[in-house]
PDB file of C-alpha atoms and ligand atoms in Angstrom:
ATOM      1  CA  GLN A   1     -15.472   3.864  -1.186  1.00 78.00           C
ATOM      2  CA  GLU A   2     -13.159   6.884  -1.301  1.00 91.00           C
ATOM      3  CA  TYR A   3      -9.484   5.900  -1.296  1.00 97.00           C
ATOM      4  CA  THR A   4      -6.281   7.870  -1.376  1.00 98.00           C
ATOM      5  CA  ALA A   5      -4.071   6.646  -4.219  1.00 98.00           C
ATOM      6  CA  LEU A   6      -0.404   7.132  -3.433  1.00 98.00           C
ATOM      7  CA  LYS A   7       2.386   7.556  -5.992  1.00 98.00           C
ATOM      8  CA  LEU A   8       5.410   5.391  -5.154  1.00 98.00           C
ATOM      9  CA  LYS A   9       8.060   6.281  -7.727  1.00 98.00           C
ATOM     10  CA  VAL A  10      10.195   3.487  -9.109  1.00 98.00           C
ATOM     11  CA  LEU A  11      13.866   4.181  -8.342  1.00 98.00           C
ATOM     12  CA  GLU A  12      15.318   0.889  -9.564  1.00 98.00           C
ATOM     13  CA  TRP A  13      13.559  -2.050 -11.232  1.00 98.00           C
ATOM     14  CA  ALA A  14      14.075  -5.604 -10.070  1.00 98.00           C
ATOM     15  CA  PRO A  15      16.123  -7.441 -12.762  1.00 98.00           C
ATOM     16  CA  LYS A  16      13.123  -9.401 -14.119  1.00 98.00           C
ATOM     17  CA  ALA A  17      10.987  -6.265 -14.322  1.00 98.00           C
ATOM     18  CA  ALA A  18      13.783  -4.404 -16.122  1.00 98.00           C
ATOM     19  CA  ASP A  19      13.941  -7.251 -18.668  1.00 98.00           C
ATOM     20  CA  VAL A  20      10.203  -7.388 -19.279  1.00 98.00           C
ATOM     21  CA  LEU A  21       9.855  -3.604 -19.601  1.00 98.00           C
ATOM     22  CA  LYS A  22      12.907  -2.993 -21.751  1.00 97.00           C
ATOM     23  CA  GLY A  23      12.105  -0.509 -24.531  1.00 97.00           C
ATOM     24  CA  LYS A  24       8.427  -0.261 -23.566  1.00 98.00           C
ATOM     25  CA  ILE A  25       8.469   2.938 -21.522  1.00 97.00           C
ATOM     26  CA  PRO A  26       9.763   6.212 -22.990  1.00 96.00           C
ATOM     27  CA  GLU A  27      13.106   7.542 -21.735  1.00 92.00           C
ATOM     28  CA  GLY A  28      12.586  10.232 -19.138  1.00 94.00           C
ATOM     29  CA  ALA A  29       9.113   9.079 -18.049  1.00 98.00           C
ATOM     30  CA  SER A  30       8.517   8.268 -14.382  1.00 98.00           C
ATOM     31  CA  VAL A  31       6.788   5.057 -13.350  1.00 98.00           C
ATOM     32  CA  PHE A  32       4.855   4.713 -10.084  1.00 98.00           C
ATOM     33  CA  LEU A  33       3.348   1.845  -8.159  1.00 98.00           C
ATOM     34  CA  VAL A  34      -0.021   3.191  -7.043  1.00 98.00           C
ATOM     35  CA  PRO A  35      -1.593   1.626  -3.927  1.00 98.00           C
ATOM     36  CA  ALA A  36      -5.081   2.618  -2.754  1.00 98.00           C
ATOM     37  CA  THR A  37      -5.322   3.251   0.987  1.00 98.00           C
ATOM     38  CA  LEU A  38      -8.010   4.154   3.512  1.00 97.00           C
ATOM     39  CA  ARG A  39      -5.379   5.278   6.023  1.00 98.00           C
ATOM     40  CA  PRO A  40      -3.393   8.204   4.573  1.00 98.00           C
ATOM     41  CA  GLU A  41      -2.483   9.323   8.120  1.00 98.00           C
ATOM     42  CA  THR A  42      -0.374   6.171   8.556  1.00 98.00           C
ATOM     43  CA  MET A  43       1.890   6.781   5.548  1.00 98.00           C
ATOM     44  CA  TYR A  44       4.757   7.775   7.856  1.00 98.00           C
ATOM     45  CA  GLY A  45       4.966   4.087   8.749  1.00 98.00           C
ATOM     46  CA  GLN A  46       5.326   2.506   5.290  1.00 98.00           C
ATOM     47  CA  THR A  47       8.003  -0.193   5.189  1.00 98.00           C
ATOM     48  CA  CYS A  48       7.302  -1.887   1.832  1.00 98.00           C
ATOM     49  CA  CYS A  49       4.668  -2.207  -0.891  1.00 99.00           C
ATOM     50  CA  PHE A  50       2.798  -5.446  -1.599  1.00 99.00           C
ATOM     51  CA  VAL A  51       1.752  -6.923  -4.919  1.00 98.00           C
ATOM     52  CA  GLY A  52       0.028 -10.246  -5.560  1.00 98.00           C
ATOM     53  CA  PRO A  53       2.805 -12.401  -7.083  1.00 98.00           C
ATOM     54  CA  ALA A  54       0.310 -14.325  -9.232  1.00 98.00           C
ATOM     55  CA  LEU A  55      -1.578 -11.239 -10.434  1.00 98.00           C
ATOM     56  CA  THR A  56      -0.992  -9.543 -13.773  1.00 98.00           C
ATOM     57  CA  TYR A  57      -0.471  -5.798 -13.687  1.00 98.00           C
ATOM     58  CA  GLY A  58      -0.348  -3.270 -16.467  1.00 98.00           C
ATOM     59  CA  VAL A  59       1.901  -0.253 -16.890  1.00 98.00           C
ATOM     60  CA  PHE A  60      -0.635   2.397 -17.851  1.00 98.00           C
ATOM     61  CA  LYS A  61       0.028   5.807 -19.339  1.00 97.00           C
ATOM     62  CA  ALA A  62      -1.359   8.537 -17.062  1.00 97.00           C
ATOM     63  CA  SER A  63       0.288  11.403 -18.963  1.00 96.00           C
ATOM     64  CA  GLU A  64       3.273  11.969 -21.315  1.00 95.00           C
ATOM     65  CA  LYS A  65       5.655  11.797 -18.376  1.00 96.00           C
ATOM     66  CA  GLU A  66       3.912   9.449 -15.911  1.00 98.00           C
ATOM     67  CA  TYR A  67       3.020   5.745 -15.961  1.00 98.00           C
ATOM     68  CA  PHE A  68       1.159   3.773 -13.269  1.00 98.00           C
ATOM     69  CA  VAL A  69       1.621   0.116 -12.331  1.00 99.00           C
ATOM     70  CA  ILE A  70      -1.877  -1.094 -11.340  1.00 98.00           C
ATOM     71  CA  THR A  71      -4.417  -3.749 -12.288  1.00 98.00           C
ATOM     72  CA  GLU A  72      -6.442  -3.433 -15.476  1.00 97.00           C
ATOM     73  CA  ARG A  73      -9.506  -3.073 -13.272  1.00 96.00           C
ATOM     74  CA  GLY A  74      -7.931  -0.169 -11.380  1.00 97.00           C
ATOM     75  CA  ALA A  75      -6.997   1.494 -14.672  1.00 97.00           C
ATOM     76  CA  LYS A  76     -10.569   1.173 -15.950  1.00 95.00           C
ATOM     77  CA  ASN A  77     -11.858   2.924 -12.831  1.00 95.00           C
ATOM     78  CA  MET A  78      -9.217   5.648 -13.061  1.00 96.00           C
ATOM     79  CA  ALA A  79      -9.887   6.347 -16.716  1.00 95.00           C
ATOM     80  CA  TYR A  80     -13.327   7.704 -15.827  1.00 93.00           C
ATOM     81  CA  GLN A  81     -12.259   9.798 -12.834  1.00 95.00           C
ATOM     82  CA  GLY A  82     -10.208  12.430 -14.623  1.00 92.00           C
ATOM     83  CA  ILE A  83      -6.987  10.833 -13.397  1.00 96.00           C
ATOM     84  CA  PHE A  84      -5.506  10.045 -16.805  1.00 96.00           C
ATOM     85  CA  GLU A  85      -4.699  12.841 -19.210  1.00 93.00           C
ATOM     86  CA  LYS A  86      -7.228  11.568 -21.760  1.00 90.00           C
ATOM     87  CA  GLU A  87     -10.667  10.975 -20.247  1.00 90.00           C
ATOM     88  CA  GLY A  88     -11.934   7.439 -20.807  1.00 92.00           C
ATOM     89  CA  VAL A  89      -8.819   6.338 -22.712  1.00 93.00           C
ATOM     90  CA  ILE A  90      -6.708   3.471 -21.401  1.00 96.00           C
ATOM     91  CA  GLU A  91      -3.220   3.161 -22.887  1.00 97.00           C
ATOM     92  CA  LYS A  92      -1.188   0.204 -21.693  1.00 98.00           C
ATOM     93  CA  ALA A  93       2.553   0.205 -22.325  1.00 98.00           C
ATOM     94  CA  ALA A  94       3.187  -3.304 -20.977  1.00 98.00           C
ATOM     95  CA  ASP A  95       1.932  -6.233 -18.938  1.00 98.00           C
ATOM     96  CA  ILE A  96       3.935  -7.480 -15.985  1.00 98.00           C
ATOM     97  CA  LYS A  97       3.474 -10.253 -13.432  1.00 98.00           C
ATOM     98  CA  GLY A  98       3.478  -9.345  -9.757  1.00 98.00           C
ATOM     99  CA  SER A  99       6.303 -11.804  -9.113  1.00 98.00           C
ATOM    100  CA  ASP A 100       8.504  -9.928 -11.624  1.00 98.00           C
ATOM    101  CA  LEU A 101       7.990  -6.683  -9.680  1.00 98.00           C
ATOM    102  CA  VAL A 102       9.240  -8.141  -6.389  1.00 98.00           C
ATOM    103  CA  GLY A 103      12.477  -6.484  -5.291  1.00 98.00           C
ATOM    104  CA  THR A 104      11.851  -3.224  -7.153  1.00 99.00           C
ATOM    105  CA  LEU A 105      13.075  -0.197  -5.157  1.00 99.00           C
ATOM    106  CA  ILE A 106      10.542   2.601  -4.774  1.00 98.00           C
ATOM    107  CA  ASN A 107      10.122   5.941  -3.011  1.00 98.00           C
ATOM    108  CA  ALA A 108       7.499   6.017  -0.228  1.00 98.00           C
ATOM    109  CA  PRO A 109       6.213   9.584   0.316  1.00 98.00           C
ATOM    110  CA  LEU A 110       6.161  10.742   3.980  1.00 98.00           C
ATOM    111  CA  SER A 111       7.649   7.489   5.245  1.00 98.00           C
ATOM    112  CA  PHE A 112      10.502   7.352   7.746  1.00 98.00           C
ATOM    113  CA  HIS A 113      11.884   4.839   5.281  1.00 98.00           C
ATOM    114  CA  PRO A 114      11.934   6.888   2.052  1.00 97.00           C
ATOM    115  CA  GLN A 115      13.156   3.916   0.027  1.00 98.00           C
ATOM    116  CA  VAL A 116      11.317   0.607   0.324  1.00 98.00           C
ATOM    117  CA  ARG A 117      10.947  -2.601  -1.709  1.00 98.00           C
ATOM    118  CA  VAL A 118       8.086  -4.257  -3.527  1.00 99.00           C
ATOM    119  CA  LEU A 119       7.305  -7.544  -1.746  1.00 99.00           C
ATOM    120  CA  PRO A 120       4.858 -10.420  -2.391  1.00 98.00           C
ATOM    121  CA  MET A 121       1.552 -10.959  -0.553  1.00 98.00           C
ATOM    122  CA  ASP A 122      -0.684 -13.822  -1.697  1.00 97.00           C
ATOM    123  CA  THR A 123      -3.851 -12.353  -0.206  1.00 96.00           C
ATOM    124  CA  VAL A 124      -3.807  -9.169  -2.291  1.00 98.00           C
ATOM    125  CA  LEU A 125      -7.125  -9.060  -4.113  1.00 97.00           C
ATOM    126  CA  ALA A 126      -7.350  -8.280  -7.820  1.00 96.00           C
ATOM    127  CA  THR A 127     -10.931  -7.186  -7.172  1.00 95.00           C
ATOM    128  CA  LYS A 128     -10.179  -4.268  -4.879  1.00 96.00           C
ATOM    129  CA  GLY A 129      -8.458  -0.921  -5.221  1.00 96.00           C
ATOM    130  CA  THR A 130      -5.509  -1.023  -7.600  1.00 98.00           C
ATOM    131  CA  GLY A 131      -4.185  -4.464  -6.606  1.00 98.00           C
ATOM    132  CA  VAL A 132      -1.198  -2.679  -5.087  1.00 98.00           C
ATOM    133  CA  VAL A 133      -1.072  -2.289  -1.283  1.00 98.00           C
ATOM    134  CA  THR A 134       1.274  -0.109   0.708  1.00 98.00           C
ATOM    135  CA  SER A 135       2.393  -1.813   3.904  1.00 98.00           C
ATOM    136  CA  VAL A 136       2.151  -0.201   7.328  1.00 98.00           C
ATOM    137  CA  PRO A 137       3.007  -2.904   9.885  1.00 98.00           C
ATOM    138  CA  SER A 138       2.628  -0.539  12.871  1.00 98.00           C
ATOM    139  CA  ASP A 139      -1.107  -0.091  12.195  1.00 98.00           C
ATOM    140  CA  SER A 140      -2.246  -2.874   9.867  1.00 98.00           C
ATOM    141  CA  PRO A 141      -2.338  -6.394  11.387  1.00 98.00           C
ATOM    142  CA  ASP A 142      -2.346  -7.995   7.901  1.00 98.00           C
ATOM    143  CA  ASP A 143       0.820  -6.103   7.036  1.00 98.00           C
ATOM    144  CA  PHE A 144       2.563  -6.929  10.305  1.00 98.00           C
ATOM    145  CA  ALA A 145       1.724 -10.631   9.936  1.00 98.00           C
ATOM    146  CA  MET A 146       3.009 -10.603   6.339  1.00 98.00           C
ATOM    147  CA  VAL A 147       6.332  -8.836   6.944  1.00 98.00           C
ATOM    148  CA  THR A 148       6.953 -11.134   9.913  1.00 98.00           C
ATOM    149  CA  GLU A 149       6.338 -14.153   7.664  1.00 98.00           C
ATOM    150  CA  LEU A 150       8.550 -12.745   4.884  1.00 98.00           C
ATOM    151  CA  ALA A 151      11.445 -12.122   7.270  1.00 98.00           C
ATOM    152  CA  LYS A 152      11.081 -15.650   8.681  1.00 98.00           C
ATOM    153  CA  LYS A 153      11.025 -17.357   5.273  1.00 98.00           C
ATOM    154  CA  ALA A 154      12.925 -14.918   3.063  1.00 98.00           C
ATOM    155  CA  ASP A 155      14.512 -17.663   0.925  1.00 98.00           C
ATOM    156  CA  PHE A 156      11.187 -19.381   0.321  1.00 98.00           C
ATOM    157  CA  TYR A 157       9.705 -16.090  -0.874  1.00 98.00           C
ATOM    158  CA  GLY A 158      12.767 -15.274  -2.986  1.00 97.00           C
ATOM    159  CA  ILE A 159      13.537 -11.998  -1.252  1.00 98.00           C
ATOM    160  CA  LYS A 160      16.385 -10.557   0.792  1.00 98.00           C
ATOM    161  CA  LYS A 161      15.602 -10.836   4.494  1.00 98.00           C
ATOM    162  CA  GLU A 162      16.573  -7.239   5.175  1.00 98.00           C
ATOM    163  CA  TRP A 163      13.848  -6.008   2.786  1.00 98.00           C
ATOM    164  CA  ALA A 164      11.258  -7.267   5.280  1.00 98.00           C
ATOM    165  CA  GLU A 165      13.102  -6.166   8.394  1.00 98.00           C
ATOM    166  CA  LEU A 166      12.827  -2.390   8.254  1.00 98.00           C
ATOM    167  CA  GLU A 167      12.241  -0.896  11.674  1.00 98.00           C
ATOM    168  CA  VAL A 168       8.584  -0.477  12.620  1.00 98.00           C
ATOM    169  CA  PHE A 169       8.176   2.981  14.182  1.00 98.00           C
ATOM    170  CA  PRO A 170       5.210   4.067  16.332  1.00 98.00           C
ATOM    171  CA  ILE A 171       2.946   6.396  14.337  1.00 98.00           C
ATOM    172  CA  ILE A 172      -0.329   6.512  16.276  1.00 98.00           C
ATOM    173  CA  GLN A 173      -0.906   6.432  20.037  1.00 98.00           C
ATOM    174  CA  THR A 174      -4.091   4.724  21.247  1.00 98.00           C
ATOM    175  CA  PRO A 175      -5.136   3.869  24.821  1.00 97.00           C
ATOM    176  CA  THR A 176      -3.684   0.352  24.463  1.00 96.00           C
ATOM    177  CA  SER A 177      -0.515   0.850  22.426  1.00 98.00           C
ATOM    178  CA  ASP A 178       1.528   2.972  20.058  1.00 98.00           C
ATOM    179  CA  LEU A 179       2.142  -0.105  17.935  1.00 98.00           C
ATOM    180  CA  LEU A 180      -1.423  -1.318  17.665  1.00 98.00           C
ATOM    181  CA  ALA A 181      -0.989  -3.918  14.908  1.00 98.00           C
ATOM    182  CA  PRO A 182       1.912  -5.819  16.530  1.00 98.00           C
ATOM    183  CA  TYR A 183       0.026  -5.618  19.841  1.00 98.00           C
ATOM    184  CA  LEU A 184      -3.158  -7.127  18.349  1.00 98.00           C
ATOM    185  CA  VAL A 185      -1.276  -9.804  16.400  1.00 98.00           C
ATOM    186  CA  LYS A 186       0.296 -10.972  19.650  1.00 98.00           C
ATOM    187  CA  LYS A 187      -2.882 -10.643  21.703  1.00 98.00           C
ATOM    188  CA  LEU A 188      -5.001 -12.644  19.234  1.00 98.00           C
ATOM    189  CA  LYS A 189      -2.191 -15.216  18.887  1.00 98.00           C
ATOM    190  CA  ILE A 190      -1.864 -14.701  15.143  1.00 98.00           C
ATOM    191  CA  SER A 191       1.092 -16.740  13.920  1.00 97.00           C
ATOM    192  CA  SER A 192       0.901 -16.309  10.131  1.00 97.00           C
ATOM    193  CA  PRO A 193      -0.989 -14.560   7.323  1.00 97.00           C
ATOM    194  CA  LYS A 194      -3.091 -17.757   7.096  1.00 97.00           C
ATOM    195  CA  ASP A 195      -4.894 -16.969  10.363  1.00 98.00           C
ATOM    196  CA  THR A 196      -7.535 -15.142   8.368  1.00 97.00           C
ATOM    197  CA  LYS A 197     -10.313 -15.191  10.954  1.00 98.00           C
ATOM    198  CA  GLN A 198      -8.231 -13.613  13.695  1.00 98.00           C
ATOM    199  CA  LEU A 199      -6.686 -11.184  11.210  1.00 98.00           C
ATOM    200  CA  LEU A 200     -10.113  -9.967  10.196  1.00 98.00           C
ATOM    201  CA  GLU A 201     -10.992  -9.400  13.851  1.00 98.00           C
ATOM    202  CA  ALA A 202      -7.671  -7.625  14.449  1.00 98.00           C
ATOM    203  CA  LYS A 203      -8.243  -5.394  11.445  1.00 98.00           C
ATOM    204  CA  GLU A 204     -11.677  -4.344  12.660  1.00 98.00           C
ATOM    205  CA  LEU A 205     -10.342  -3.584  16.144  1.00 98.00           C
ATOM    206  CA  ALA A 206      -7.406  -1.636  14.676  1.00 98.00           C
ATOM    207  CA  TYR A 207      -9.664   0.455  12.434  1.00 97.00           C
ATOM    208  CA  LYS A 208     -12.021   1.344  15.288  1.00 97.00           C
ATOM    209  CA  GLU A 209      -9.433   2.105  17.936  1.00 98.00           C
ATOM    210  CA  GLY A 210      -7.111   3.888  15.514  1.00 97.00           C
ATOM    211  CA  PHE A 211      -9.827   6.130  14.132  1.00 96.00           C
ATOM    212  CA  TYR A 212     -11.812   7.009  17.257  1.00 96.00           C
ATOM    213  CA  GLN A 213      -9.085   6.992  19.894  1.00 98.00           C
ATOM    214  CA  GLY A 214      -5.847   7.448  17.983  1.00 98.00           C
ATOM    215  CA  VAL A 215      -3.573  10.492  18.190  1.00 98.00           C
ATOM    216  CA  LEU A 216      -0.765  11.098  15.687  1.00 98.00           C
ATOM    217  CA  LYS A 217       2.712  10.855  17.244  1.00 98.00           C
ATOM    218  CA  VAL A 218       4.658  12.142  14.244  1.00 98.00           C
ATOM    219  CA  GLY A 219       4.622  14.566  11.336  1.00 98.00           C
ATOM    220  CA  ASP A 220       3.147  18.041  10.858  1.00 98.00           C
ATOM    221  CA  PHE A 221      -0.080  17.125  12.680  1.00 98.00           C
ATOM    222  CA  LYS A 222       1.568  15.509  15.681  1.00 98.00           C
ATOM    223  CA  GLY A 223      -0.698  15.634  18.744  1.00 98.00           C
ATOM    224  CA  GLU A 224      -3.898  15.841  16.696  1.00 98.00           C
ATOM    225  CA  LYS A 225      -6.615  13.190  16.778  1.00 98.00           C
ATOM    226  CA  VAL A 226      -6.616  10.776  13.828  1.00 98.00           C
ATOM    227  CA  GLU A 227     -10.165  11.822  12.966  1.00 96.00           C
ATOM    228  CA  VAL A 228      -8.940  15.399  12.526  1.00 97.00           C
ATOM    229  CA  ALA A 229      -5.499  14.696  11.091  1.00 98.00           C
ATOM    230  CA  LYS A 230      -6.553  12.125   8.474  1.00 97.00           C
ATOM    231  CA  PRO A 231      -7.968  14.636   5.939  1.00 97.00           C
ATOM    232  CA  LYS A 232      -5.085  17.036   6.630  1.00 98.00           C
ATOM    233  CA  VAL A 233      -2.408  14.461   5.831  1.00 98.00           C
ATOM    234  CA  ARG A 234      -4.379  13.461   2.755  1.00 98.00           C
ATOM    235  CA  ASP A 235      -4.590  17.070   1.516  1.00 98.00           C
ATOM    236  CA  GLN A 236      -0.897  17.539   2.149  1.00 98.00           C
ATOM    237  CA  LEU A 237      -0.028  14.462   0.066  1.00 98.00           C
ATOM    238  CA  ILE A 238      -2.343  15.594  -2.727  1.00 98.00           C
ATOM    239  CA  LYS A 239      -0.981  19.172  -2.754  1.00 98.00           C
ATOM    240  CA  ALA A 240       2.562  17.813  -2.938  1.00 98.00           C
ATOM    241  CA  GLY A 241       1.588  15.790  -6.016  1.00 98.00           C
ATOM    242  CA  ASP A 242       2.262  12.522  -4.190  1.00 98.00           C
ATOM    243  CA  ALA A 243      -1.350  11.302  -4.098  1.00 98.00           C
ATOM    244  CA  PHE A 244      -4.815  11.721  -5.611  1.00 98.00           C
ATOM    245  CA  ALA A 245      -8.396  10.766  -4.820  1.00 98.00           C
ATOM    246  CA  TYR A 246      -9.531   7.420  -6.204  1.00 97.00           C
ATOM    247  CA  SER A 247     -12.938   5.884  -5.700  1.00 95.00           C
ATOM    248  CA  GLU A 248     -14.751   2.737  -6.651  1.00 89.00           C
ATOM    249  CA  PRO A 249     -18.300   1.425  -6.385  1.00 74.00           C
ATOM    250  CA  GLU A 250     -19.199   0.526  -2.794  1.00 69.00           C
ATOM    251  CA  ASN A 251     -20.912  -2.779  -3.668  1.00 56.00           C
ATOM    252  CA  LYS A 252     -17.790  -4.123  -5.375  1.00 48.00           C
ATOM    253  CA  VAL A 253     -15.676  -3.836  -2.230  1.00 50.00           C
ATOM    254  CA  VAL A 254     -14.612  -7.211  -0.895  1.00 54.00           C
ATOM    255  CA  SER A 255     -12.749  -7.606   2.362  1.00 52.00           C
ATOM    256  CA  ARG A 256      -9.041  -8.287   2.031  1.00 54.00           C
ATOM    257  CA  SER A 257      -9.189 -11.155   4.488  1.00 48.00           C
ATOM    258  CA  GLY A 258     -11.915 -13.005   2.636  1.00 39.00           C
TER     259      GLY A 258
HETATM  260  C1  ZZB B   1      -2.466   1.265   4.200  1.00 96.88           C
HETATM  261  C2  ZZB B   1      -3.020   0.885   5.501  1.00 96.88           C
HETATM  262  C3  ZZB B   1      -2.543   1.181   6.770  1.00 96.88           C
HETATM  263  C4  ZZB B   1      -4.204   0.154   5.364  1.00 96.88           C
HETATM  264  C5  ZZB B   1      -3.238   0.712   7.883  1.00 96.88           C
HETATM  265  C6  ZZB B   1      -4.924  -0.346   6.442  1.00 96.88           C
HETATM  266  C7  ZZB B   1      -4.434  -0.061   7.726  1.00 96.88           C
HETATM  267  P1  ZZB B   1     -10.389  -2.967   3.755  1.00 96.88           P
HETATM  268  O1  ZZB B   1     -10.014  -2.440   5.080  1.00 96.88           O
HETATM  269  O2  ZZB B   1     -10.044  -4.421   3.639  1.00 96.88           O
HETATM  270  O3  ZZB B   1     -11.775  -2.671   3.325  1.00 96.88           O
HETATM  271  N1  ZZB B   1      -5.968  -2.909   0.477  1.00 96.88           N
HETATM  272  C8  ZZB B   1      -6.216  -2.045  -0.520  1.00 96.88           C
HETATM  273  N2  ZZB B   1      -6.360  -2.685  -1.683  1.00 96.88           N
HETATM  274  C9  ZZB B   1      -6.221  -4.001  -1.419  1.00 96.88           C
HETATM  275  C10 ZZB B   1      -6.257  -5.175  -2.210  1.00 96.88           C
HETATM  276  N3  ZZB B   1      -6.452  -5.131  -3.528  1.00 96.88           N
HETATM  277  N4  ZZB B   1      -6.085  -6.378  -1.610  1.00 96.88           N
HETATM  278  C11 ZZB B   1      -5.866  -6.431  -0.293  1.00 96.88           C
HETATM  279  N5  ZZB B   1      -5.801  -5.357   0.501  1.00 96.88           N
HETATM  280  C12 ZZB B   1      -5.978  -4.155  -0.042  1.00 96.88           C
HETATM  281  O4  ZZB B   1      -9.480  -2.221   2.631  1.00 96.88           O
HETATM  282  C13 ZZB B   1      -8.700  -1.108   2.819  1.00 96.88           C
HETATM  283  C14 ZZB B   1      -7.277  -1.445   3.125  1.00 96.88           C
HETATM  284  O5  ZZB B   1      -6.943  -2.719   2.585  1.00 96.88           O
HETATM  285  C15 ZZB B   1      -6.336  -0.446   2.501  1.00 96.88           C
HETATM  286  O6  ZZB B   1      -5.826   0.500   3.469  1.00 96.88           O
HETATM  287  C16 ZZB B   1      -5.144  -1.299   2.147  1.00 96.88           C
HETATM  288  O7  ZZB B   1      -4.355  -1.269   3.321  1.00 96.88           O
HETATM  289  C17 ZZB B   1      -5.721  -2.648   1.903  1.00 96.88           C
HETATM  290  F1  ZZB B   1      -2.799   0.977   9.095  1.00 96.88           F
HETATM  291  O8  ZZB B   1      -3.495   0.938   3.268  1.00 96.88           O
HETATM  292  B1  ZZB B   1      -4.510   0.034   3.873  1.00 96.88           B
HETATM  293  C18 ZZB B   1      -6.578  -1.684  10.289  1.00 96.88           C
HETATM  294  C19 ZZB B   1      -6.142  -1.410   8.857  1.00 96.88           C
HETATM  295  N6  ZZB B   1      -5.049  -0.507   8.880  1.00 96.88           N
END
């Protein structure tokens, strides 16, 4: 499975994260949350970044000046793909719980919302990608269902409501909608992230329709078919230093919805 790993630079740590990481990362180094995505062409629509609140992440040294917040498993994969400065060497500066990262302010490359928050999502799998997931509620039904839930029960989740209420802009036009994920969530009567069966169906429909019939509505490749624009957006992100290729063994891939 070939992913695009995106670099979301930390602008301001949540208080708990700042506490835990105090003195563990060199002055002047940048730290990034690094989600793995199959949909680089949707990055214009990022509104937050999800971590599993119960998962443990590491802050791994990628180079003298750059550190990545990802799972240990993600770091092990990266170490052998020429992503870290020293091939095959994993250097961990700190451990941190997902729940401690919630509220951290990060930069989202290409997004209409350049500054977004880290938010919790219980269904994030430790066994896939980097354990960090960038959220695109316009085109991912799982993400739309989760931000809707977070906005509804902000206190329960220990977040500020406005963090989950960023405007959802249309990114991709398909024959049925320019906000495919919200459309499918409504159509399949999905009322919460616990509706896993319908969410899986919605995800499959969204992938198919988005890829084969979608046209980008925004950005430098506006008007181009998703099929054509996807690699172009990816290359652009990589050239800008905001992303890199990340892959993992096909057989290990487990669906996010179970
Ligand atoms: C942004 C994005 C925008 C994504 C979209 C999807 C969609 P899949 O489809 O399940 O095989 N993801 C990545 N890592 C994890 C993880 N550890 N736990 C849970 N979810 C994860 O996996 C690929 C997608 O699942 C990734 O692409 C990521 O969300 C999420 F508009 O990134 B995606 C219709 C889907 N649309």
